[in-house]
Coordinates of N, CA and C in Angstrom, one line a residue:
M207 N -24.2 -84.2 42.5 CA -23.7 -83.5 41.6 C -22.8 -84.1 41.0
T208 N -22.9 -84.8 39.6 CA -22.5 -85.0 38.9 C -21.4 -84.1 38.1
G209 N -20.2 -84.6 37.1 CA -19.9 -84.0 36.7 C -20.5 -83.0 35.6
G210 N -20.8 -83.3 35.2 CA -21.9 -83.0 34.2 C -22.7 -81.6 34.3
E211 N -23.7 -82.0 35.4 CA -23.7 -80.8 36.3 C -22.8 -79.7 36.7
I212 N -22.2 -80.0 37.3 CA -20.5 -78.8 37.7 C -20.8 -78.3 36.5
A213 N -20.2 -79.2 35.2 CA -19.8 -78.2 34.1 C -21.1 -77.7 33.6
A214 N -22.1 -77.7 34.0 CA -23.4 -77.2 33.1 C -23.7 -76.1 34.2
L215 N -23.7 -76.2 35.5 CA -23.9 -75.1 36.6 C -22.0 -74.0 36.1
I216 N -21.0 -74.1 36.1 CA -20.2 -73.5 35.6 C -20.3 -72.7 34.5
A217 N -20.7 -73.2 33.6 CA -21.3 -72.2 31.7 C -22.2 -71.7 32.5
A218 N -23.2 -72.3 33.0 CA -24.3 -71.3 32.8 C -23.5 -70.0 33.8
I219 N -22.8 -70.3 34.9 CA -22.7 -69.1 35.8 C -22.0 -68.4 34.6
A220 N -20.7 -68.7 34.0 CA -19.9 -67.7 33.1 C -20.4 -67.3 32.1
F221 N -21.8 -67.7 31.8 CA -22.8 -67.3 30.3 C -23.5 -65.7 31.0
A222 N -23.3 -66.2 32.6 CA -24.7 -65.2 33.1 C -23.3 -64.3 33.3
A223 N -22.1 -64.4 33.7 CA -20.9 -63.5 34.1 C -21.3 -63.0 32.7
L224 N -21.0 -63.2 31.2 CA -20.8 -62.5 30.3 C -21.4 -61.7 29.8
V225 N -22.9 -62.2 30.1 CA -24.5 -61.8 29.9 C -24.5 -60.0 30.9
V226 N -23.7 -60.1 31.7 CA -24.5 -59.0 32.9 C -22.4 -57.9 32.6
F227 N -21.7 -58.7 31.9 CA -20.6 -57.8 31.1 C -20.7 -57.3 30.4
L228 N -21.4 -57.9 28.5 CA -22.3 -57.7 27.9 C -23.3 -56.5 27.7
I229 N -23.7 -56.5 28.9 CA -25.4 -55.5 29.5 C -24.3 -54.1 29.8
V230 N -23.3 -54.2 30.7 CA -22.4 -53.1 31.1 C -21.6 -52.5 30.4
V231 N -21.4 -53.2 29.5 CA -20.7 -52.3 28.1 C -21.5 -52.0 27.4
L232 N -22.7 -52.7 27.3 CA -23.8 -51.3 26.0 C -23.9 -50.3 26.0
L233 N -24.3 -50.5 27.5 CA -24.5 -49.2 28.4 C -24.0 -48.4 28.6
K234 N -22.4 -48.6 28.3 CA -21.3 -48.1 28.3 C -21.1 -47.2 26.7
I235 N -21.6 -48.1 25.6 CA -21.7 -47.4 24.8 C -22.8 -46.5 24.0
S236 N -24.0 -47.1 25.0 CA -24.9 -46.1 24.5 C -24.8 -44.1 24.8
K237 N -23.8 -44.5 25.8 CA -23.8 -43.4 27.1 C -22.8 -43.1 25.7
V238 N -22.1 -43.4 25.6 CA -20.7 -42.2 24.2 C -21.5 -42.1 23.2
I239 N -22.6 -43.2 22.4 CA -23.1 -42.7 21.4 C -24.0 -41.0 21.8
E240 N -24.8 -41.2 22.5 CA -25.4 -40.4 23.3 C -24.8 -39.1 23.0
E241 N -23.7 -39.2 23.5 CA -22.7 -37.7 24.2 C -22.4 -37.3 22.4
V242 N -21.6 -38.3 21.7 CA -21.0 -38.0 20.4 C -22.1 -37.5 19.8
S243 N -23.9 -38.1 19.7 CA -24.4 -37.4 19.1 C -25.0 -35.9 19.2
K244 N -24.9 -36.0 20.8 CA -25.5 -34.5 21.0 C -23.9 -33.4 21.0
T245 N -22.8 -34.0 20.5 CA -21.8 -33.4 20.4 C -21.6 -32.7 18.2
V246 N -22.7 -33.9 17.6 CA -22.9 -33.5 16.5 C -23.6 -32.5 16.2
K247 N -24.7 -32.6 16.8 CA -25.6 -31.4 17.3 C -25.4 -30.1 16.8
E248 N -24.8 -30.0 18.7 CA -23.7 -29.2 18.6 C -22.8 -28.2 17.6
A249 N -22.0 -29.4 17.2 CA -21.6 -28.8 15.8 C -21.8 -28.7 14.5
N250 N -23.4 -29.1 14.2 CA -23.9 -28.4 13.7 C -24.9 -27.5 13.3
T251 N -24.9 -27.3 14.6 CA -25.2 -25.8 15.1 C -24.7 -24.5 14.7
S252 N -23.4 -24.7 15.7 CA -22.2 -23.9 15.5 C -22.2 -23.8 14.3
I253 N -21.7 -25.1 13.0 CA -21.2 -24.7 11.8 C -22.4 -23.6 11.0
E254 N -24.1 -23.9 11.4 CA -25.3 -23.0 11.0 C -24.8 -21.7 11.1
V255 N -24.3 -21.6 12.1 CA -24.4 -19.9 12.8 C -23.1 -19.5 12.1
I256 N -22.1 -19.9 12.2 CA -20.7 -19.6 11.7 C -20.6 -19.2 10.0
T257 N -21.6 -20.3 9.3 CA -22.2 -19.8 8.1 C -23.1 -18.6 7.5
K258 N -24.2 -18.6 8.6 CA -24.6 -17.1 8.3 C -24.1 -16.3 8.9
D259 N -23.2 -16.4 9.9 CA -21.9 -14.8 10.0 C -21.6 -14.7 9.0
A260 N -20.7 -16.1 8.2 CA -20.2 -15.7 7.3 C -20.4 -15.3 5.9
D261 N -21.6 -15.4 5.6 CA -22.9 -14.9 4.5 C -23.2 -13.4 4.7
K262 N -23.3 -13.3 5.8 CA -23.3 -11.8 6.1 C -22.2 -10.9 6.0
L263 N -21.2 -11.7 6.4 CA -20.0 -10.7 6.4 C -19.4 -10.8 4.4
L264 N -19.7 -12.0 3.5 CA -19.2 -11.7 2.1 C -20.3 -10.7 2.2
I265 N -21.5 -10.7 2.2 CA -22.0 -9.8 1.9 C -21.8 -8.2 1.8
E266 N -21.5 -8.1 3.2 CA -20.8 -6.6 4.0 C -19.8 -6.3 2.7
V267 N -18.5 -7.4 3.2 CA -17.7 -7.3 2.6 C -17.4 -7.0 0.7
E268 N -18.8 -7.5 0.1 CA -18.4 -7.2 -1.3 C -19.6 -6.3 -1.9
G269 N -20.0 -5.8 -0.5 CA -20.7 -4.0 -0.4 C -19.3 -3.1 -0.2
L270 N -18.2 -3.2 0.6 CA -17.5 -2.6 0.9 C -16.3 -2.4 -0.4
L271 N -16.0 -3.9 -0.9 CA -15.5 -3.7 -2.1 C -15.9 -2.8 -3.2
N272 N -17.4 -2.9 -3.5 CA -18.0 -2.2 -4.7 C -17.8 -0.9 -4.4
K273 N -18.1 -0.6 -3.4 CA -17.9 1.1 -3.0 C -15.9 1.5 -2.9
T274 N -15.5 0.6 -2.5 CA -13.9 1.0 -2.7 C -13.9 1.0 -4.2
N275 N -14.1 0.4 -5.1 CA -13.7 0.2 -6.5 C -14.5 1.8 -7.1
T276 N -15.6 1.8 -6.5 CA -16.3 3.3 -7.0 C -15.7 4.6 -6.6
T277 N -15.0 4.2 -5.4 CA -13.9 5.8 -4.9 C -12.6 5.5 -5.4
L278 N -12.3 4.5 -6.2 CA -11.4 4.3 -6.5 C -11.3 4.7 -8.4
D279 N -12.1 4.3 -8.8 CA -12.8 5.1 -9.8 C -12.8 6.8 -10.1
D280 N -13.3 7.5 -8.8 CA -13.5 9.0 -8.7 C -11.9 9.0 -8.9
V281 N -10.8 8.6 -7.9 CA -10.4 9.3 -7.4 C -9.2 9.3 -8.8
N282 N -9.2 7.7 -9.4 CA -8.2 7.8 -10.6 C -8.9 8.9 -12.0
G283 N -9.8 9.1 -11.6 CA -10.6 10.5 -13.0 C -10.5 12.0 -12.1
K284 N -10.2 12.0 -11.2 CA -9.8 13.3 -10.6 C -8.6 13.4 -10.4
L285 N -7.8 12.3 -10.8 CA -5.6 12.3 -10.6 C -6.1 13.1 -12.3
N286 N -6.2 12.3 -13.2 CA -6.6 12.1 -14.4 C -6.7 13.4 -15.0
K287 N -7.5 14.1 -14.4 CA -7.7 15.7 -14.4 C -6.5 16.5 -14.2
T288 N -5.9 15.8 -13.2 CA -4.8 17.0 -12.9 C -3.5 16.7 -13.7
D289 N -3.5 15.5 -14.6 CA -2.4 15.7 -15.5 C -1.8 16.7 -16.3
P290 N -2.8 17.2 -17.0 CA -2.6 18.6 -17.3 C -1.8 19.5 -17.0
V291 N -2.5 19.9 -15.5 CA -1.6 20.6 -14.6 C 0.2 20.6 -14.4
F292 N 0.1 19.3 -14.1 CA 1.5 18.8 -13.9 C 2.3 19.0 -15.2
Q293 N 1.5 19.0 -16.3 CA 2.3 18.9 -17.7 C 2.8 20.1 -17.7
A294 N 1.9 21.2 -17.4 CA 1.7 23.1 -17.4 C 2.8 23.5 -16.5
I295 N 2.8 23.2 -15.7 CA 4.1 23.0 -14.4 C 5.5 23.0 -14.9
G296 N 5.5 21.3 -15.7 CA 7.0 20.6 -16.4 C 7.2 21.4 -16.8
D297 N 6.3 22.4 -18.3 CA 6.4 23.2 -19.7 C 6.7 24.4 -19.1
L298 N 6.3 24.8 -17.5 CA 7.3 26.2 -16.7 C 8.1 26.2 -16.6
G299 N 8.5 25.0 -15.8 CA 10.0 25.0 -15.5 C 11.1 24.4 -16.6
V300 N 10.6 23.8 -17.9 CA 11.2 24.0 -18.9 C 11.6 25.6 -19.5
S301 N 10.6 26.1 -19.3 CA 10.3 27.5 -19.8 C 11.3 28.6 -18.9
V302 N 11.6 28.7 -17.4 CA 12.1 28.8 -16.9 C 13.2 29.6 -16.9
S303 N 13.8 27.7 -17.0 CA 15.4 27.0 -17.0 C 15.7 28.2 -18.5
S304 N 15.0 28.3 -19.4 CA 15.2 28.7 -20.9 C 15.6 30.3 -20.9
L305 N 14.5 30.8 -19.7 CA 15.0 32.1 -19.7 C 16.1 32.8 -18.8
N306 N 16.2 32.1 -18.0 CA 17.5 31.2 -16.7 C 19.1 31.4 -18.1
S307 N 19.0 30.4 -18.8 CA 20.0 30.4 -19.5 C 20.1 31.7 -21.0
S308 N 18.5 32.2 -21.2 CA 19.0 33.3 -21.9 C 19.3 34.2 -21.3
T309 N 19.0 34.5 -19.8 CA 19.2 35.5 -19.2 C 21.1 35.7 -18.9
R310 N 21.7 34.6 -18.6 CA 22.2 34.4 -18.2 C 23.4 35.1 -19.3
N311 N 23.0 33.9 -20.7 CA 23.8 34.7 -22.3 C 23.7 36.1 -22.3
L312 N 22.8 36.9 -21.9 CA 22.4 38.2 -21.8 C 23.4 39.0 -21.1
A313 N 23.8 38.5 -20.1 CA 24.5 39.3 -18.6 C 26.1 39.2 -19.5
E314 N 26.5 37.4 -19.6 CA 27.4 37.5 -20.3 C 27.7 38.3 -21.6
H315 N 27.1 38.7 -22.4 CA 27.6 39.3 -23.2 C 27.4 40.4 -22.8
V316 N 26.6 41.1 -22.6 CA 26.4 42.7 -22.0 C 27.7 42.8 -21.1
S317 N 28.1 41.7 -20.3 CA 29.3 42.1 -19.5 C 31.0 42.5 -20.3
G318 N 30.6 41.7 -21.2 CA 32.0 41.7 -22.4 C 31.6 42.6 -23.2
T319 N 30.9 42.9 -23.6 CA 30.8 44.7 -24.5 C 30.9 45.8 -23.5
T320 N 30.7 45.8 -21.7 CA 30.8 47.1 -21.2 C 32.5 47.2 -20.9
K321 N 33.0 45.4 -21.2 CA 34.5 45.4 -20.7 C 35.1 46.0 -21.5
K322 N 34.6 45.8 -22.9 CA 35.5 46.5 -24.2 C 34.9 48.2 -24.0
T323 N 33.6 48.1 -23.8 CA 33.4 49.6 -23.8 C 33.9 50.4 -22.7
V324 N 34.3 49.8 -21.5 CA 35.2 50.5 -20.2 C 36.8 50.5 -21.1
K325 N 37.4 49.3 -21.4 CA 38.6 49.8 -22.0 C 38.6 50.5 -23.3
A326 N 37.7 50.7 -23.9 CA 38.1 51.6 -25.2 C 37.7 53.1 -24.2
G327 N 36.7 52.8 -23.7 CA 37.0 54.5 -23.0 C 38.0 54.9 -22.8
M328 N 38.5 54.0 -21.7 CA 40.0 54.1 -21.1 C 41.1 54.9 -21.7
V329 N 41.1 53.6 -23.3 CA 42.2 54.1 -24.0 C 41.6 55.5 -24.6
T330 N 40.7 56.3 -25.2 CA 40.4 57.4 -25.4 C 40.5 58.1 -24.4
K331 N 40.6 57.5 -23.0 CA 40.7 59.2 -21.9 C 42.1 59.4 -22.1
V332 N 43.2 58.4 -21.8 CA 44.6 58.4 -21.7 C 45.1 58.8 -23.1
G333 N 44.0 58.5 -24.5 CA 45.1 59.4 -25.8 C 44.4 60.7 -25.6
K334 N 43.1 60.9 -25.3 CA 42.9 62.4 -24.9 C 43.7 62.8 -24.1
T335 N 43.8 62.4 -22.5 CA 45.0 63.2 -21.6 C 46.7 63.4 -22.3
A336 N 47.0 62.5 -23.4 CA 48.6 62.5 -23.9 C 48.6 63.4 -24.7
L337 N 46.9 64.1 -25.5 CA 47.0 64.9 -26.6 C 47.2 66.1 -25.8
N338 N 46.3 66.0 -24.6 CA 46.0 67.2 -24.1 C 47.7 68.2 -23.5
L339 N 48.1 66.4 -23.0 CA 49.8 66.7 -22.6 C 50.5 67.6 -23.7
K340 N 50.5 67.0 -24.9 CA 51.3 66.9 -26.1 C 50.8 68.5 -26.3
R341 N 49.9 69.2 -26.8 CA 49.3 70.0 -27.0 C 50.2 71.1 -25.8
K342 N 49.9 71.0 -24.7 CA 50.4 71.9 -23.5 C 52.2 71.9 -23.7
R343 N 52.8 70.9 -24.4 CA 53.9 71.0 -24.1 C 54.2 72.3 -25.1
K344 N 53.8 71.9 -26.5 CA 54.0 72.2 -27.5 C 53.7 73.7 -27.2
S345 N 52.6 74.4 -26.5 CA 52.3 75.7 -26.0 C 53.3 75.8 -25.4
N346 N 54.3 75.4 -24.7 CA 55.0 76.0 -23.5 C 56.2 76.1 -23.7

């Protein structure tokens, strides 16, 4: 074998080794691509299921919100109907307060008049008693 033949043989072996290595790498890459493809399919399936579930949930939430809005409108209407009741209760409280004030003023006036009357009555009694004593002295 000559030097050229040996070099060709080494080159052929190196080329064969390179081809075997590339085949192994390509097989591994194809397996990885298959796994990625499966994962993407599963992700797409999951996304479809989630989207369908989310759509159903959104429809139910929208219905619930509509019912809630209707209920709140009803409650607000009923509360507006109770406003006159609370206004009347407030007016009644003011009236009762005015009545209490008037009653207190009347009681103070009556009390003051009674004190004056009692004083006048006492003065009258004292005066009569004094006159009676004076008359008794004169007659004795």
